């Protein structure tokens, strides 16, 4: 059966803009594209230990069999959530099926009607989608712009002085997925204290990267007690699947009762939860992997400078390094040339990013060699200059 005409027209328009997405296949190229920053997705020890813990605990089960509120809350959930909460110095952790589910679940039910959500304009689609399902009012502020944010906060404060009753939720990311940059979290927490704001931080791209044990940027700065909720996603640095919302025991109880993306979905399988637990166990002793990753940051930034590439790149101290190359066609062509030389580099096209902000997104890993970093940047310089 043919697509409705309106849908076909939208596909045709994407194709005309050279922005049509398709599903890539595994290519065997040198990895500068995945979010597997410290190699946990390919870690054989985690793979075997996950299988072993299921055997040791006599859990020969393939699926969860239902939602966590029905039959899917198997024994590993409690052990894993307790471990995660202790590791992140949080009162509680609630595991959900993905980072997307976590953000949808949180923002759809926590901010109430007449409450206000202030969000960074570059927040991830999952945050924005969650906000759209909320009954709260929402306003974006300019990316990492504390002055613009405080203007918004002052306006809200004025309304409160006049007698309006509402809560304010401020949401940002500790590492932004497309730019790789970070907000000033110390100043953010100061503003939240000043104006009585509930701070929510998505740490998807910080776990496994920041801190001595990969605990994330918030905790590495000792700010965990100033954050109302942290969203920890496992599909990046932990190399597995799922996510957890960290917060108070009362917040966990509330989410169990009102977060629809938690309530109305089949739970993760025992194998998935066991993988999360084993990945966290390995994270506690992953200093070598994390130090190797940080060393590669230094090498990458040094070579950017040497080759005159620094002006192309957005400032970043994270594993995500983005070179702005405007135009879908041009950035795709350069990505293809790099791929033909053996490097898996993905172009990020509009409308995923704003028109004129198309880019090559380099993801740095602990297993990238110095030679690989030097070669890929030398090729980039050849293709863009």
XYZ file of C-alpha atoms in Angstrom:
385
model
C 0.000 0.000 0.000
C 1.340 3.420 -0.933
C 2.158 6.074 1.628
C -0.287 8.946 2.010
C 0.654 11.764 -0.349
C 1.561 14.142 2.490
C 4.069 11.654 3.913
C 5.649 10.977 0.530
C 6.046 14.713 -0.009
C 7.934 15.022 3.280
C 10.270 12.191 2.250
C 10.796 13.789 -1.149
C 11.654 17.099 0.501
C 14.240 15.424 2.736
C 15.795 13.781 -0.302
C 15.871 17.105 -2.181
C 17.684 18.688 0.764
C 20.241 15.849 0.795
C 19.049 15.129 4.344
C 17.322 11.756 3.934
C 18.338 9.350 6.678
C 18.921 5.637 6.201
C 20.171 2.851 8.421
C 23.936 2.250 8.229
C 25.477 -1.199 8.259
C 28.459 -2.362 10.305
C 31.473 -1.346 8.273
C 34.590 -2.483 10.147
C 36.179 0.980 9.860
C 38.294 2.630 12.551
C 35.762 3.850 15.106
C 35.412 7.601 15.496
C 31.612 7.455 15.433
C 30.263 5.350 18.302
C 29.505 6.475 21.860
C 31.472 3.528 23.300
C 33.994 5.895 24.875
C 35.873 3.453 27.124
C 35.272 0.264 25.157
C 32.746 -1.386 27.478
C 30.452 -2.436 24.619
C 33.243 -4.705 23.353
C 34.543 -5.743 26.779
C 34.676 -9.555 26.840
C 35.018 -9.714 30.630
C 31.719 -7.871 31.067
C 30.137 -10.181 28.492
C 31.213 -13.362 30.307
C 30.576 -12.028 33.831
C 27.039 -11.059 32.855
C 26.349 -14.638 31.802
C 27.966 -15.988 34.952
C 25.964 -13.874 37.396
C 22.745 -15.124 35.785
C 23.940 -18.694 36.288
C 25.099 -18.028 39.855
C 21.750 -16.500 40.785
C 19.813 -19.217 38.951
C 18.068 -16.836 36.562
C 17.719 -18.861 33.333
C 15.181 -16.377 31.962
C 15.180 -14.668 28.567
C 12.565 -11.963 29.112
C 11.108 -9.813 31.852
C 7.575 -11.228 31.203
C 5.836 -7.930 31.993
C 6.130 -4.432 33.384
C 7.974 -3.913 36.647
C 4.676 -3.282 38.423
C 3.338 -6.662 37.289
C 5.772 -9.552 36.822
C 8.950 -7.917 35.493
C 10.604 -6.653 38.676
C 13.106 -9.517 38.922
C 15.616 -9.749 41.775
C 18.550 -8.139 39.950
C 16.739 -4.811 39.716
C 16.970 -4.076 43.431
C 20.646 -5.070 43.657
C 21.537 -3.008 40.602
C 19.602 0.097 41.631
C 21.186 -0.003 45.085
C 24.655 -0.322 43.552
C 24.018 2.577 41.159
C 22.678 4.826 43.929
C 25.700 4.105 46.138
C 28.162 4.603 43.264
C 26.628 7.985 42.380
C 26.110 9.112 45.997
C 22.373 9.398 45.469
C 19.524 8.429 47.793
C 17.904 6.275 45.112
C 18.078 5.106 41.512
C 15.210 4.023 39.286
C 16.106 2.067 36.147
C 14.127 2.715 32.972
C 14.443 1.118 29.554
C 16.389 3.938 27.864
C 17.522 7.514 28.247
C 14.621 8.507 26.019
C 12.145 6.724 28.303
C 13.747 8.351 31.351
C 13.389 11.882 29.996
C 9.884 11.274 28.663
C 8.822 9.744 31.974
C 10.332 12.458 34.143
C 9.183 15.558 32.288
C 5.733 14.248 31.472
C 4.824 13.781 35.129
C 7.046 15.769 37.500
C 6.487 19.418 36.468
C 2.836 20.242 37.104
C 0.343 22.580 35.442
C 1.420 26.224 35.948
C 4.972 25.143 36.802
C 7.780 26.473 34.598
C 10.483 24.494 32.812
C 13.553 26.408 31.611
C 15.688 24.399 29.203
C 18.875 24.994 27.239
C 18.026 25.518 23.573
C 20.362 22.649 22.577
C 18.873 20.065 24.922
C 18.433 16.592 23.449
C 15.273 15.638 21.568
C 14.248 13.263 24.365
C 14.162 16.162 26.838
C 12.234 18.366 24.444
C 9.769 15.565 23.665
C 9.243 15.004 27.383
C 8.639 18.711 27.936
C 6.058 18.723 25.127
C 4.044 16.074 26.968
C 4.077 18.117 30.183
C 1.302 20.427 31.332
C 3.901 22.922 32.566
C 4.907 26.103 30.776
C 8.319 25.885 29.105
C 10.853 28.416 27.857
C 14.252 27.892 26.288
C 17.315 29.970 27.090
C 20.334 30.597 24.905
C 22.892 27.810 24.915
C 25.046 27.863 28.069
C 24.210 31.568 28.483
C 23.892 32.249 32.194
C 22.981 35.903 31.631
C 20.014 34.971 29.424
C 19.015 32.282 31.903
C 19.047 34.697 34.828
C 16.771 37.082 32.910
C 14.260 34.241 32.674
C 14.700 33.427 36.350
C 14.211 37.049 37.396
C 10.996 37.194 35.390
C 9.723 34.067 37.140
C 10.801 35.459 40.505
C 8.828 38.648 39.858
C 5.698 36.587 39.190
C 6.215 34.741 42.460
C 6.547 38.000 44.376
C 3.191 39.017 42.923
C 1.670 35.904 44.429
C 1.862 33.304 41.661
C 2.373 29.785 43.020
C 4.517 27.532 40.860
C 7.768 25.572 40.848
C 10.649 26.162 38.445
C 12.580 23.290 36.870
C 15.851 24.019 35.105
C 17.143 21.319 32.756
C 20.440 21.072 30.939
C 23.048 18.497 29.958
C 26.469 18.070 31.527
C 27.860 17.237 28.062
C 25.886 18.247 24.975
C 25.571 15.432 22.475
C 26.158 17.415 19.281
C 28.564 20.146 20.455
C 30.415 18.214 23.162
C 30.621 21.296 25.384
C 29.625 21.678 29.034
C 27.738 24.308 31.048
C 29.202 26.021 34.074
C 27.598 23.713 36.621
C 28.888 25.586 39.671
C 27.238 28.808 38.506
C 24.068 26.938 37.547
C 23.727 25.496 41.029
C 24.316 28.966 42.512
C 21.497 30.388 40.379
C 19.214 27.539 41.407
C 19.933 28.216 45.073
C 19.347 31.937 44.569
C 15.963 31.558 42.861
C 14.661 28.355 44.465
C 14.878 26.165 41.358
C 14.852 22.380 40.926
C 17.893 21.472 38.794
C 17.733 18.473 36.438
C 20.860 17.350 34.568
C 21.162 14.755 31.825
C 24.565 13.064 32.200
C 24.297 10.704 29.213
C 27.636 11.697 27.667
C 29.490 12.314 30.951
C 29.281 8.880 32.579
C 32.460 6.909 31.952
C 34.223 10.097 30.840
C 34.388 12.566 33.750
C 35.626 11.814 37.250
C 38.258 9.405 38.509
C 35.859 6.480 38.184
C 33.710 7.806 35.345
C 30.989 8.909 37.748
C 29.982 11.917 35.644
C 30.607 15.648 35.687
C 28.158 16.565 38.466
C 29.650 14.161 40.971
C 33.246 14.891 39.939
C 32.559 18.524 40.943
C 30.920 17.467 44.224
C 27.582 18.983 43.225
C 25.367 15.892 43.484
C 23.516 17.190 46.561
C 22.523 20.381 44.696
C 20.811 18.549 41.830
C 17.190 17.458 42.123
C 17.488 14.711 39.497
C 20.265 13.238 37.366
C 19.527 11.204 34.244
C 22.231 8.559 33.779
C 22.107 6.796 30.404
C 23.942 3.490 29.957
C 24.142 3.294 26.154
C 27.227 5.509 25.904
C 30.141 5.148 28.318
C 28.727 2.021 29.967
C 28.364 0.274 26.610
C 25.016 -1.385 27.359
C 21.374 -0.282 27.455
C 18.929 1.432 29.768
C 19.047 4.476 32.043
C 18.456 5.519 35.636
C 16.956 8.568 37.274
C 18.848 9.501 40.439
C 17.195 11.480 43.218
C 15.469 11.205 46.554
C 13.505 8.184 47.726
C 10.360 10.325 47.467
C 11.116 11.144 43.828
C 11.572 7.445 43.062
C 8.258 6.612 44.739
C 6.555 9.366 42.737
C 7.999 8.162 39.407
C 6.960 4.557 40.104
C 3.409 5.817 40.523
C 3.145 8.453 37.802
C 5.850 8.054 35.089
C 3.934 6.478 32.215
C 7.049 5.387 30.303
C 7.975 3.357 33.399
C 4.520 2.015 34.247
C 3.251 0.973 30.828
C 6.192 -0.881 29.299
C 7.741 -4.316 29.582
C 10.749 -4.218 31.886
C 14.316 -4.837 30.783
C 15.290 -8.508 30.664
C 17.401 -10.002 33.476
C 20.312 -10.174 31.033
C 20.089 -6.421 30.331
C 20.019 -5.558 34.026
C 22.900 -7.946 34.744
C 24.928 -6.224 32.022
C 24.272 -2.846 33.649
C 25.404 -4.199 37.025
C 28.588 -5.755 35.624
C 29.392 -2.583 33.684
C 29.105 -0.569 36.889
C 31.357 -3.046 38.694
C 33.971 -2.543 35.978
C 33.547 1.230 36.113
C 34.734 1.199 39.737
C 38.135 -0.066 38.541
C 38.306 1.595 35.113
C 40.911 4.258 35.910
C 43.285 3.014 33.211
C 40.595 3.142 30.533
C 39.484 6.609 31.638
C 43.056 7.921 31.783
C 43.735 6.544 28.291
C 40.630 8.341 27.049
C 41.755 11.622 28.604
C 45.204 11.169 27.078
C 43.565 10.843 23.671
C 41.678 14.107 24.291
C 45.046 15.796 24.752
C 46.474 14.259 21.584
C 43.401 15.175 19.533
C 43.434 18.799 20.722
C 47.188 19.107 20.199
C 46.878 17.917 16.597
C 43.942 20.244 15.913
C 46.218 23.123 16.875
C 49.203 21.885 14.896
C 47.208 21.395 11.703
C 45.324 24.698 11.943
C 41.996 22.916 12.400
C 41.045 24.499 15.712
C 38.810 27.221 14.153
C 36.591 24.490 12.647
C 35.904 22.816 15.986
C 33.475 23.740 18.736
C 35.297 24.150 22.048
C 35.046 20.890 23.961
C 36.818 19.051 26.747
C 34.720 15.912 26.284
C 34.843 12.831 24.068
C 32.710 14.608 21.447
C 34.602 16.846 19.029
C 32.544 18.525 16.299
C 33.979 20.236 13.221
C 31.520 22.670 11.641
C 31.371 22.196 7.859
C 28.256 24.025 6.582
C 26.033 22.392 3.988
C 24.604 18.883 3.940
C 26.210 17.998 0.623
C 29.694 19.232 1.536
C 29.831 17.608 4.955
C 28.500 14.312 3.555
C 31.131 14.352 0.795
C 33.982 14.873 3.265
C 32.614 12.115 5.510
C 32.558 9.738 2.530
C 36.174 10.602 1.704
C 37.236 9.851 5.293
C 35.293 6.590 5.236
C 37.006 5.590 1.989
C 40.307 6.035 3.836
C 39.168 3.632 6.550
C 37.751 5.963 9.223
C 34.186 5.765 10.494
C 33.200 9.433 10.746
C 29.548 10.396 10.611
C 28.180 13.657 9.210
C 25.497 15.381 11.272
C 23.041 17.041 8.918
C 20.300 19.618 9.184
C 17.581 19.357 10.434
C 19.265 17.352 13.238
C 21.377 20.488 13.728
C 20.408 23.982 12.502
C 21.045 24.787 8.855
C 24.562 26.154 8.509
C 25.735 24.161 11.564
C 26.238 20.836 9.766
C 29.268 19.028 11.098
C 31.529 16.046 11.322
C 31.147 14.538 14.785
C 34.314 12.833 16.041
C 33.894 10.554 19.050
C 37.150 9.830 20.864
C 37.708 6.467 22.569
C 40.332 5.040 24.861
C 41.129 2.426 22.201
C 41.905 4.916 19.423
C 45.665 4.952 18.853
C 47.763 8.086 18.544
C 48.559 7.122 14.944
C 44.838 6.851 14.112
C 44.159 10.292 15.586
C 47.057 11.863 13.701
C 46.048 10.236 10.413
C 42.355 11.138 10.556
C 43.058 14.779 11.384
C 45.711 15.018 8.673
C 43.169 13.697 6.172
C 40.563 16.163 7.438
C 42.986 19.041 6.913
C 43.659 17.793 3.373
C 39.969 17.609 2.508
C 38.800 20.915 3.989
C 41.698 23.238 3.054
